[in-house]
Amino acid sequence: MQDEGSPAPTRRADLIDQLRRLGRVDLAVIGGGATGLGVALDAAARGFSVLLVESHDFAKGTSSRATKLVHGGVRYLAQGNIALVREALHERTTLLANAPHLAQPLPFVMPSYRFWEAPFYGIGLKLYDALAGKAGLGATEFLSRSQTLALLRNAQAEGLKGGVKYWDGQFDDARLALALARTAAQQGALLVNYCAATGLVHANGKLVGLQLRDQETGEEFSVQAGCVVNAAGVWVDQFRLQDGRAIGRQTAPMVAPSQGVHIVVDRSFLPGDHALLVPKTADGRVLFAVPWLGKTILGTTDTSRLDLAREPLPFKEEIDFILRESARYLSRAPGTEDIKSIWVGLRPLVKPLEDDAEKTQALSREHTVLVSKSGLVTVTGGKWTTYRAMADDVMRKCFDNSLLAERTGIATGSLRLVGAQASTVKISDVPGLHLYGNEAAAVQALPGADRELGGGLTEAMVRFAVRHEYARCVEDVLARRSRLLFLDAALAASLAPEVARLMREEGIVEPGLEPFLALCQQYLHIPEA
Ligand SMILES: Cc1cc2nc3c(=O)[nH]c(=O)nc-3n(C[C@H](O)[C@H](O)[C@H](O)COP(=O)(O)OP(=O)(O)OC[C@H]3O[C@@H](n4cnc5c(N)ncnc54)[C@H](O)[C@@H]3O)c2cc1C
């Protein structure tokens, strides 16, 4: 276990060397998104030896592309799924306590334009408060027309009747993923990004290990594992199908991906620190406008698609929908020229399975854990907010299926994540050192502490990202250590050459400047048809 006092180094050569010498672990995890990182932390905190491999960067998949809400899920309440909401509300409290520098309460306002909306939604939200009980972040309030306009200064005033204010949470998803990775490392797990699982190793019909490849050098490794957890998000099926073939079982794909698009515009479109929620747009969808890191996020969509692109492109209809609906609720509405970034994520929605080769257990949440005949544990679905509860379920399945001998260890419910420190600066405010929590002083101790490159990013933060946060290329720094690609892709592109230069100084020979500049163009590209 590492010293908790100072930030641990994440030198690539050391990580790869540990991987070479690993031999066997109790538990190996495929995928470094919210789900896999949660499992790695839970297992390491229980004292198991753990390896997690991520083929790209931590949170490069869906886990950096969320709406950034830590929420109980008002939507599930409308569906009558009380147990699910209660659990998510519980997890919301846990996350806000264990990572207060990265997850905080956020007030929401639902403006109402029809006389029945405020009482209808308000009563539902009072029930939401009641379910939260002591975990409540603030009481739901009915607002007059003028109170609504005071909180949402750019709301469409015409036809406005009033509103309802309620509380949920918001977070920085990619930085939370890093905090999970680094906390898991503190608990003794080995986590390696840019290292792909390339195959499953079976012996006598049982899964006994993984084949791996260092994506930077092409070096191959083989690791034995008592238990393999497949947490590859929308990409889980490749391993399930491979597992099925190896043991002679028909296996049907379980993931039906659905794409969600967000666009980012200036904060002046949502001045103040309240989010706006439209529970039912003209065509029955949900629309959010959320203040985040000094900008406004508008979204999202839910469009099924068959391919599993790493960087999926938005459809024109999705951008049109977000802008059109925003214009109905904002008096000064953004146009395409106001878009600072567009990002697209894939939800791993789970199809009903009839395959009797696997025990399908749709748990009391939206996620699914499957254990195959060979012992491959697949977990997918769910949401960021409930990652910890999902991890707990995965461990339970491992114990129930005798893949691991039960251990209790440190309970993750009260395990504070790396950097945890309460802050008076809000997540919705311009990014800065507050996101580093109690590690801010360690960042400031590095060269270039006072040299801001732009958008709140300093030279010292770039150096910290390479030395302590597993950053390997410009995209890692500008998309997930800082969030500038998501906030303002043109600004990110303009800072990229200097970030690349600093990374070279930190010993990274090829920091991937050109591919990052191309990605910035993609995040600014507005589809035409
Ligand atoms: C548009 C949208 C908005 C959302 N908003 C919210 C929200 O506001 N709040 C909330 O709680 N939830 C939200 N969610 C849900 C949440 O983001 C997801 O549930 C969560 O991020 C899924 O995490 P994951 O780890 O399962 O998948 P991922 O984050 O995709 O992680 C899987 C990882 O596996 C890796 N991988 C794939 N193949 C391999 C391989 N061969 N070897 C090694 N690694 C591999 C991938 O690179 C990837 O990083 C949202 C989802 C979407 C799509």
PDB file of N, CA and C in Angstrom, residues 241-329:
ATOM      1  N   LEU A 241     -18.470 -12.854 -26.318  1.00  0.00           N
ATOM      2  CA  LEU A 241     -18.558 -13.748 -27.485  1.00  0.00           C
ATOM      3  C   LEU A 241     -17.314 -14.632 -27.557  1.00  0.00           C
ATOM      4  N   GLN A 242     -16.164 -14.046 -27.274  1.00  0.00           N
ATOM      5  CA  GLN A 242     -14.923 -14.825 -27.287  1.00  0.00           C
ATOM      6  C   GLN A 242     -14.979 -15.929 -26.223  1.00  0.00           C
ATOM      7  N   ASP A 243     -15.492 -15.580 -25.072  1.00  0.00           N
ATOM      8  CA  ASP A 243     -15.616 -16.552 -23.978  1.00  0.00           C
ATOM      9  C   ASP A 243     -16.547 -17.694 -24.393  1.00  0.00           C
ATOM     10  N   GLY A 244     -17.678 -17.319 -25.010  1.00  0.00           N
ATOM     11  CA  GLY A 244     -18.636 -18.323 -25.462  1.00  0.00           C
ATOM     12  C   GLY A 244     -17.999 -19.286 -26.458  1.00  0.00           C
ATOM     13  N   ARG A 245     -17.266 -18.749 -27.422  1.00  0.00           N
ATOM     14  CA  ARG A 245     -16.593 -19.598 -28.432  1.00  0.00           C
ATOM     15  C   ARG A 245     -15.615 -20.555 -27.760  1.00  0.00           C
ATOM     16  N   ALA A 246     -14.864 -20.036 -26.780  1.00  0.00           N
ATOM     17  CA  ALA A 246     -13.821 -20.861 -26.142  1.00  0.00           C
ATOM     18  C   ALA A 246     -14.425 -22.047 -25.395  1.00  0.00           C
ATOM     19  N   ILE A 247     -15.646 -21.883 -24.868  1.00  0.00           N
ATOM     20  CA  ILE A 247     -16.231 -22.986 -24.085  1.00  0.00           C
ATOM     21  C   ILE A 247     -17.400 -23.645 -24.835  1.00  0.00           C
ATOM     22  N   GLY A 248     -17.520 -23.311 -26.128  1.00  0.00           N
ATOM     23  CA  GLY A 248     -18.531 -23.969 -26.962  1.00  0.00           C
ATOM     24  C   GLY A 248     -19.960 -23.621 -26.601  1.00  0.00           C
ATOM     25  N   ARG A 249     -20.194 -22.369 -26.247  1.00  0.00           N
ATOM     26  CA  ARG A 249     -21.543 -21.911 -25.897  1.00  0.00           C
ATOM     27  C   ARG A 249     -21.999 -20.813 -26.839  1.00  0.00           C
ATOM     28  N   GLN A 250     -23.242 -20.876 -27.254  1.00  0.00           N
ATOM     29  CA  GLN A 250     -23.848 -19.796 -28.037  1.00  0.00           C
ATOM     30  C   GLN A 250     -24.019 -18.595 -27.120  1.00  0.00           C
ATOM     31  N   THR A 251     -23.535 -17.451 -27.514  1.00  0.00           N
ATOM     32  CA  THR A 251     -23.697 -16.262 -26.671  1.00  0.00           C
ATOM     33  C   THR A 251     -24.258 -15.122 -27.509  1.00  0.00           C
ATOM     34  N   ALA A 252     -25.344 -14.534 -27.048  1.00  0.00           N
ATOM     35  CA  ALA A 252     -25.941 -13.415 -27.788  1.00  0.00           C
ATOM     36  C   ALA A 252     -25.406 -12.090 -27.244  1.00  0.00           C
ATOM     37  N   PRO A 253     -25.204 -11.104 -28.117  1.00  0.00           N
ATOM     38  CA  PRO A 253     -24.757  -9.791 -27.611  1.00  0.00           C
ATOM     39  C   PRO A 253     -25.771  -9.226 -26.618  1.00  0.00           C
ATOM     40  N   MET A 254     -25.279  -8.521 -25.607  1.00  0.00           N
ATOM     41  CA  MET A 254     -26.196  -7.964 -24.600  1.00  0.00           C
ATOM     42  C   MET A 254     -26.356  -6.440 -24.700  1.00  0.00           C
ATOM     43  N   VAL A 255     -25.432  -5.767 -25.392  1.00  0.00           N
ATOM     44  CA  VAL A 255     -25.484  -4.298 -25.389  1.00  0.00           C
ATOM     45  C   VAL A 255     -26.183  -3.759 -26.631  1.00  0.00           C
ATOM     46  N   ALA A 256     -27.107  -2.835 -26.386  1.00  0.00           N
ATOM     47  CA  ALA A 256     -27.740  -2.081 -27.470  1.00  0.00           C
ATOM     48  C   ALA A 256     -27.344  -0.628 -27.254  1.00  0.00           C
ATOM     49  N   PRO A 257     -26.277  -0.155 -27.939  1.00  0.00           N
ATOM     50  CA  PRO A 257     -25.789   1.192 -27.632  1.00  0.00           C
ATOM     51  C   PRO A 257     -26.775   2.287 -28.008  1.00  0.00           C
ATOM     52  N   SER A 258     -26.773   3.330 -27.191  1.00  0.00           N
ATOM     53  CA  SER A 258     -27.605   4.497 -27.483  1.00  0.00           C
ATOM     54  C   SER A 258     -26.740   5.735 -27.296  1.00  0.00           C
ATOM     55  N   GLN A 259     -26.782   6.617 -28.270  1.00  0.00           N
ATOM     56  CA  GLN A 259     -25.879   7.761 -28.270  1.00  0.00           C
ATOM     57  C   GLN A 259     -26.503   8.976 -27.598  1.00  0.00           C
ATOM     58  N   GLY A 260     -25.684   9.695 -26.833  1.00  0.00           N
ATOM     59  CA  GLY A 260     -26.138  10.936 -26.195  1.00  0.00           C
ATOM     60  C   GLY A 260     -25.192  12.069 -26.558  1.00  0.00           C
ATOM     61  N   VAL A 261     -25.753  13.170 -27.049  1.00  0.00           N
ATOM     62  CA  VAL A 261     -24.951  14.320 -27.479  1.00  0.00           C
ATOM     63  C   VAL A 261     -25.131  15.472 -26.490  1.00  0.00           C
ATOM     64  N   HIS A 262     -24.035  16.184 -26.219  1.00  0.00           N
ATOM     65  CA  HIS A 262     -24.105  17.437 -25.463  1.00  0.00           C
ATOM     66  C   HIS A 262     -23.441  18.526 -26.286  1.00  0.00           C
ATOM     67  N   ILE A 263     -23.951  19.745 -26.165  1.00  0.00           N
ATOM     68  CA  ILE A 263     -23.214  20.873 -26.721  1.00  0.00           C
ATOM     69  C   ILE A 263     -22.891  21.839 -25.586  1.00  0.00           C
ATOM     70  N   VAL A 264     -21.790  22.567 -25.754  1.00  0.00           N
ATOM     71  CA  VAL A 264     -21.363  23.509 -24.726  1.00  0.00           C
ATOM     72  C   VAL A 264     -21.391  24.908 -25.300  1.00  0.00           C
ATOM     73  N   VAL A 265     -21.970  25.821 -24.533  1.00  0.00           N
ATOM     74  CA  VAL A 265     -22.044  27.222 -24.947  1.00  0.00           C
ATOM     75  C   VAL A 265     -21.580  28.092 -23.781  1.00  0.00           C
ATOM     76  N   ASP A 266     -21.493  29.366 -24.042  1.00  0.00           N
ATOM     77  CA  ASP A 266     -21.024  30.301 -23.030  1.00  0.00           C
ATOM     78  C   ASP A 266     -21.936  30.295 -21.798  1.00  0.00           C
ATOM     79  N   ARG A 267     -21.339  30.686 -20.658  1.00  0.00           N
ATOM     80  CA  ARG A 267     -22.131  30.734 -19.423  1.00  0.00           C
ATOM     81  C   ARG A 267     -23.226  31.802 -19.491  1.00  0.00           C
ATOM     82  N   SER A 268     -23.042  32.809 -20.342  1.00  0.00           N
ATOM     83  CA  SER A 268     -24.035  33.894 -20.392  1.00  0.00           C
ATOM     84  C   SER A 268     -25.416  33.399 -20.847  1.00  0.00           C
ATOM     85  N   PHE A 269     -25.476  32.190 -21.425  1.00  0.00           N
ATOM     86  CA  PHE A 269     -26.790  31.635 -21.795  1.00  0.00           C
ATOM     87  C   PHE A 269     -27.515  31.063 -20.576  1.00  0.00           C
ATOM     88  N   LEU A 270     -26.771  30.863 -19.480  1.00  0.00           N
ATOM     89  CA  LEU A 270     -27.399  30.386 -18.242  1.00  0.00           C
ATOM     90  C   LEU A 270     -26.702  31.080 -17.072  1.00  0.00           C
ATOM     91  N   PRO A 271     -26.891  32.393 -16.949  1.00  0.00           N
ATOM     92  CA  PRO A 271     -26.190  33.100 -15.885  1.00  0.00           C
ATOM     93  C   PRO A 271     -26.695  32.627 -14.513  1.00  0.00           C
ATOM     94  N   GLY A 272     -25.856  32.707 -13.499  1.00  0.00           N
ATOM     95  CA  GLY A 272     -26.252  32.229 -12.176  1.00  0.00           C
ATOM     96  C   GLY A 272     -25.731  30.830 -11.958  1.00  0.00           C
ATOM     97  N   ASP A 273     -26.145  30.233 -10.833  1.00  0.00           N
ATOM     98  CA  ASP A 273     -25.601  28.911 -10.527  1.00  0.00           C
ATOM     99  C   ASP A 273     -26.690  27.849 -10.377  1.00  0.00           C
ATOM    100  N   HIS A 274     -27.822  28.058 -11.057  1.00  0.00           N
ATOM    101  CA  HIS A 274     -28.884  27.051 -11.053  1.00  0.00           C
ATOM    102  C   HIS A 274     -28.942  26.360 -12.412  1.00  0.00           C
ATOM    103  N   ALA A 275     -29.152  25.048 -12.385  1.00  0.00           N
ATOM    104  CA  ALA A 275     -29.365  24.310 -13.635  1.00  0.00           C
ATOM    105  C   ALA A 275     -30.830  24.424 -14.033  1.00  0.00           C
ATOM    106  N   LEU A 276     -31.097  24.198 -15.304  1.00  0.00           N
ATOM    107  CA  LEU A 276     -32.480  24.233 -15.794  1.00  0.00           C
ATOM    108  C   LEU A 276     -32.842  22.828 -16.267  1.00  0.00           C
ATOM    109  N   LEU A 277     -33.998  22.356 -15.846  1.00  0.00           N
ATOM    110  CA  LEU A 277     -34.455  21.038 -16.312  1.00  0.00           C
ATOM    111  C   LEU A 277     -35.824  21.176 -16.954  1.00  0.00           C
ATOM    112  N   VAL A 278     -35.937  20.659 -18.169  1.00  0.00           N
ATOM    113  CA  VAL A 278     -37.242  20.550 -18.822  1.00  0.00           C
ATOM    114  C   VAL A 278     -37.591  19.064 -18.814  1.00  0.00           C
ATOM    115  N   PRO A 279     -38.562  18.662 -17.983  1.00  0.00           N
ATOM    116  CA  PRO A 279     -38.826  17.219 -17.862  1.00  0.00           C
ATOM    117  C   PRO A 279     -39.450  16.610 -19.111  1.00  0.00           C
ATOM    118  N   LYS A 280     -40.144  17.423 -19.892  1.00  0.00           N
ATOM    119  CA  LYS A 280     -40.806  16.891 -21.079  1.00  0.00           C
ATOM    120  C   LYS A 280     -40.783  17.931 -22.177  1.00  0.00           C
ATOM    121  N   THR A 281     -39.921  17.731 -23.170  1.00  0.00           N
ATOM    122  CA  THR A 281     -39.883  18.662 -24.302  1.00  0.00           C
ATOM    123  C   THR A 281     -41.084  18.383 -25.205  1.00  0.00           C
ATOM    124  N   ALA A 282     -41.193  19.176 -26.282  1.00  0.00           N
ATOM    125  CA  ALA A 282     -42.347  19.043 -27.179  1.00  0.00           C
ATOM    126  C   ALA A 282     -42.539  17.593 -27.624  1.00  0.00           C
ATOM    127  N   ASP A 283     -41.430  16.881 -27.842  1.00  0.00           N
ATOM    128  CA  ASP A 283     -41.586  15.484 -28.274  1.00  0.00           C
ATOM    129  C   ASP A 283     -41.289  14.488 -27.144  1.00  0.00           C
ATOM    130  N   GLY A 284     -41.464  14.951 -25.912  1.00  0.00           N
ATOM    131  CA  GLY A 284     -41.447  14.016 -24.776  1.00  0.00           C
ATOM    132  C   GLY A 284     -40.073  13.669 -24.233  1.00  0.00           C
ATOM    133  N   ARG A 285     -39.020  14.394 -24.644  1.00  0.00           N
ATOM    134  CA  ARG A 285     -37.692  14.081 -24.118  1.00  0.00           C
ATOM    135  C   ARG A 285     -37.343  14.991 -22.933  1.00  0.00           C
ATOM    136  N   VAL A 286     -36.198  14.727 -22.307  1.00  0.00           N
ATOM    137  CA  VAL A 286     -35.731  15.549 -21.189  1.00  0.00           C
ATOM    138  C   VAL A 286     -34.633  16.465 -21.727  1.00  0.00           C
ATOM    139  N   LEU A 287     -34.613  17.696 -21.263  1.00  0.00           N
ATOM    140  CA  LEU A 287     -33.527  18.606 -21.674  1.00  0.00           C
ATOM    141  C   LEU A 287     -32.931  19.258 -20.430  1.00  0.00           C
ATOM    142  N   PHE A 288     -31.593  19.276 -20.383  1.00  0.00           N
ATOM    143  CA  PHE A 288     -30.889  19.934 -19.282  1.00  0.00           C
ATOM    144  C   PHE A 288     -30.076  21.099 -19.811  1.00  0.00           C
ATOM    145  N   ALA A 289     -29.994  22.170 -19.025  1.00  0.00           N
ATOM    146  CA  ALA A 289     -28.969  23.199 -19.219  1.00  0.00           C
ATOM    147  C   ALA A 289     -28.253  23.269 -17.874  1.00  0.00           C
ATOM    148  N   VAL A 290     -26.974  22.939 -17.880  1.00  0.00           N
ATOM    149  CA  VAL A 290     -26.261  22.779 -16.608  1.00  0.00           C
ATOM    150  C   VAL A 290     -25.023  23.685 -16.594  1.00  0.00           C
ATOM    151  N   PRO A 291     -24.868  24.477 -15.514  1.00  0.00           N
ATOM    152  CA  PRO A 291     -23.645  25.272 -15.417  1.00  0.00           C
ATOM    153  C   PRO A 291     -22.501  24.355 -15.011  1.00  0.00           C
ATOM    154  N   TRP A 292     -21.393  24.386 -15.764  1.00  0.00           N
ATOM    155  CA  TRP A 292     -20.306  23.443 -15.466  1.00  0.00           C
ATOM    156  C   TRP A 292     -18.979  24.062 -15.848  1.00  0.00           C
ATOM    157  N   LEU A 293     -18.086  24.137 -14.881  1.00  0.00           N
ATOM    158  CA  LEU A 293     -16.719  24.636 -15.097  1.00  0.00           C
ATOM    159  C   LEU A 293     -16.702  25.925 -15.920  1.00  0.00           C
ATOM    160  N   GLY A 294     -17.595  26.823 -15.571  1.00  0.00           N
ATOM    161  CA  GLY A 294     -17.587  28.150 -16.197  1.00  0.00           C
ATOM    162  C   GLY A 294     -18.324  28.245 -17.520  1.00  0.00           C
ATOM    163  N   LYS A 295     -18.896  27.134 -17.981  1.00  0.00           N
ATOM    164  CA  LYS A 295     -19.649  27.142 -19.243  1.00  0.00           C
ATOM    165  C   LYS A 295     -21.049  26.559 -18.991  1.00  0.00           C
ATOM    166  N   THR A 296     -21.830  26.423 -20.054  1.00  0.00           N
ATOM    167  CA  THR A 296     -23.159  25.814 -19.945  1.00  0.00           C
ATOM    168  C   THR A 296     -23.225  24.577 -20.835  1.00  0.00           C
ATOM    169  N   ILE A 297     -23.644  23.460 -20.244  1.00  0.00           N
ATOM    170  CA  ILE A 297     -23.829  22.224 -21.017  1.00  0.00           C
ATOM    171  C   ILE A 297     -25.304  22.127 -21.394  1.00  0.00           C
ATOM    172  N   LEU A 298     -25.596  21.862 -22.652  1.00  0.00           N
ATOM    173  CA  LEU A 298     -26.975  21.634 -23.097  1.00  0.00           C
ATOM    174  C   LEU A 298     -27.091  20.211 -23.630  1.00  0.00           C
ATOM    175  N   GLY A 299     -28.102  19.495 -23.202  1.00  0.00           N
ATOM    176  CA  GLY A 299     -28.278  18.135 -23.726  1.00  0.00           C
ATOM    177  C   GLY A 299     -29.394  17.425 -22.997  1.00  0.00           C
ATOM    178  N   THR A 300     -29.594  16.213 -23.288  1.00  0.00           N
ATOM    179  CA  THR A 300     -28.863  15.382 -24.191  1.00  0.00           C
ATOM    180  C   THR A 300     -29.826  14.642 -25.109  1.00  0.00           C
ATOM    181  N   THR A 301     -29.331  13.735 -25.901  1.00  0.00           N
ATOM    182  CA  THR A 301     -30.176  12.964 -26.817  1.00  0.00           C
ATOM    183  C   THR A 301     -30.090  11.489 -26.467  1.00  0.00           C
ATOM    184  N   ASP A 302     -30.865  10.685 -27.142  1.00  0.00           N
ATOM    185  CA  ASP A 302     -30.904   9.240 -26.882  1.00  0.00           C
ATOM    186  C   ASP A 302     -31.221   8.564 -28.216  1.00  0.00           C
ATOM    187  N   THR A 303     -30.184   8.309 -29.002  1.00  0.00           N
ATOM    188  CA  THR A 303     -30.369   7.820 -30.368  1.00  0.00           C
ATOM    189  C   THR A 303     -29.683   6.473 -30.510  1.00  0.00           C
ATOM    190  N   SER A 304     -30.427   5.439 -30.858  1.00  0.00           N
ATOM    191  CA  SER A 304     -29.773   4.134 -30.947  1.00  0.00           C
ATOM    192  C   SER A 304     -28.858   4.098 -32.171  1.00  0.00           C
ATOM    193  N   ARG A 305     -27.745   3.413 -32.037  1.00  0.00           N
ATOM    194  CA  ARG A 305     -26.842   3.243 -33.175  1.00  0.00           C
ATOM    195  C   ARG A 305     -26.118   1.912 -33.013  1.00  0.00           C
ATOM    196  N   LEU A 306     -25.688   1.355 -34.161  1.00  0.00           N
ATOM    197  CA  LEU A 306     -25.161  -0.004 -34.125  1.00  0.00           C
ATOM    198  C   LEU A 306     -23.651  -0.057 -33.980  1.00  0.00           C
ATOM    199  N   ASP A 307     -22.967   0.962 -34.535  1.00  0.00           N
ATOM    200  CA  ASP A 307     -21.507   0.891 -34.474  1.00  0.00           C
ATOM    201  C   ASP A 307     -21.016   1.327 -33.088  1.00  0.00           C
ATOM    202  N   LEU A 308     -19.767   0.992 -32.802  1.00  0.00           N
ATOM    203  CA  LEU A 308     -19.220   1.296 -31.484  1.00  0.00           C
ATOM    204  C   LEU A 308     -17.984   2.175 -31.631  1.00  0.00           C
ATOM    205  N   ALA A 309     -18.175   3.307 -32.314  1.00  0.00           N
ATOM    206  CA  ALA A 309     -17.036   4.197 -32.585  1.00  0.00           C
ATOM    207  C   ALA A 309     -16.453   4.713 -31.279  1.00  0.00           C
ATOM    208  N   ARG A 310     -15.142   4.882 -31.277  1.00  0.00           N
ATOM    209  CA  ARG A 310     -14.463   5.462 -30.123  1.00  0.00           C
ATOM    210  C   ARG A 310     -14.835   6.935 -29.966  1.00  0.00           C
ATOM    211  N   GLU A 311     -14.940   7.641 -31.097  1.00  0.00           N
ATOM    212  CA  GLU A 311     -15.338   9.049 -31.095  1.00  0.00           C
ATOM    213  C   GLU A 311     -16.541   9.186 -32.016  1.00  0.00           C
ATOM    214  N   PRO A 312     -17.715   8.793 -31.541  1.00  0.00           N
ATOM    215  CA  PRO A 312     -18.889   8.843 -32.416  1.00  0.00           C
ATOM    216  C   PRO A 312     -19.220  10.278 -32.824  1.00  0.00           C
ATOM    217  N   LEU A 313     -19.764  10.426 -34.013  1.00  0.00           N
ATOM    218  CA  LEU A 313     -20.148  11.752 -34.503  1.00  0.00           C
ATOM    219  C   LEU A 313     -21.622  12.007 -34.194  1.00  0.00           C
ATOM    220  N   PRO A 314     -21.973  13.255 -33.918  1.00  0.00           N
ATOM    221  CA  PRO A 314     -23.395  13.555 -33.684  1.00  0.00           C
ATOM    222  C   PRO A 314     -24.160  13.536 -34.998  1.00  0.00           C
ATOM    223  N   PHE A 315     -25.454  13.290 -34.918  1.00  0.00           N
ATOM    224  CA  PHE A 315     -26.309  13.430 -36.088  1.00  0.00           C
ATOM    225  C   PHE A 315     -26.845  14.863 -36.115  1.00  0.00           C
ATOM    226  N   LYS A 316     -27.116  15.346 -37.325  1.00  0.00           N
ATOM    227  CA  LYS A 316     -27.627  16.706 -37.459  1.00  0.00           C
ATOM    228  C   LYS A 316     -28.900  16.890 -36.632  1.00  0.00           C
ATOM    229  N   GLU A 317     -29.750  15.868 -36.661  1.00  0.00           N
ATOM    230  CA  GLU A 317     -31.035  15.951 -35.957  1.00  0.00           C
ATOM    231  C   GLU A 317     -30.825  16.186 -34.457  1.00  0.00           C
ATOM    232  N   GLU A 318     -29.741  15.642 -33.925  1.00  0.00           N
ATOM    233  CA  GLU A 318     -29.494  15.775 -32.482  1.00  0.00           C
ATOM    234  C   GLU A 318     -29.104  17.214 -32.121  1.00  0.00           C
ATOM    235  N   ILE A 319     -28.241  17.801 -32.949  1.00  0.00           N
ATOM    236  CA  ILE A 319     -27.853  19.204 -32.700  1.00  0.00           C
ATOM    237  C   ILE A 319     -29.079  20.106 -32.875  1.00  0.00           C
ATOM    238  N   ASP A 320     -29.850  19.832 -33.932  1.00  0.00           N
ATOM    239  CA  ASP A 320     -31.061  20.635 -34.179  1.00  0.00           C
ATOM    240  C   ASP A 320     -32.008  20.559 -32.986  1.00  0.00           C
ATOM    241  N   PHE A 321     -32.188  19.350 -32.461  1.00  0.00           N
ATOM    242  CA  PHE A 321     -33.101  19.154 -31.325  1.00  0.00           C
ATOM    243  C   PHE A 321     -32.646  19.990 -30.129  1.00  0.00           C
ATOM    244  N   ILE A 322     -31.368  19.915 -29.795  1.00  0.00           N
ATOM    245  CA  ILE A 322     -30.875  20.619 -28.598  1.00  0.00           C
ATOM    246  C   ILE A 322     -31.032  22.134 -28.777  1.00  0.00           C
ATOM    247  N   LEU A 323     -30.661  22.633 -29.952  1.00  0.00           N
ATOM    248  CA  LEU A 323     -30.763  24.084 -30.172  1.00  0.00           C
ATOM    249  C   LEU A 323     -32.225  24.535 -30.232  1.00  0.00           C
ATOM    250  N   ARG A 324     -33.048  23.720 -30.922  1.00  0.00           N
ATOM    251  CA  ARG A 324     -34.466  24.095 -31.072  1.00  0.00           C
ATOM    252  C   ARG A 324     -35.157  24.144 -29.710  1.00  0.00           C
ATOM    253  N   GLU A 325     -34.944  23.126 -28.895  1.00  0.00           N
ATOM    254  CA  GLU A 325     -35.624  23.078 -27.599  1.00  0.00           C
ATOM    255  C   GLU A 325     -35.057  24.122 -26.647  1.00  0.00           C
ATOM    256  N   SER A 326     -33.732  24.366 -26.723  1.00  0.00           N
ATOM    257  CA  SER A 326     -33.137  25.406 -25.861  1.00  0.00           C
ATOM    258  C   SER A 326     -33.785  26.748 -26.176  1.00  0.00           C
ATOM    259  N   ALA A 327     -34.040  26.977 -27.457  1.00  0.00           N
ATOM    260  CA  ALA A 327     -34.624  28.259 -27.872  1.00  0.00           C
ATOM    261  C   ALA A 327     -36.040  28.443 -27.317  1.00  0.00           C
ATOM    262  N   ARG A 328     -36.714  27.353 -26.998  1.00  0.00           N
ATOM    263  CA  ARG A 328     -38.073  27.462 -26.428  1.00  0.00           C
ATOM    264  C   ARG A 328     -38.029  27.900 -24.963  1.00  0.00           C
ATOM    265  N   TYR A 329     -36.903  27.634 -24.296  1.00  0.00           N
ATOM    266  CA  TYR A 329     -36.837  27.888 -22.855  1.00  0.00           C
ATOM    267  C   TYR A 329     -35.871  29.002 -22.472  1.00  0.00           C
TER     268      TYR A 329
END
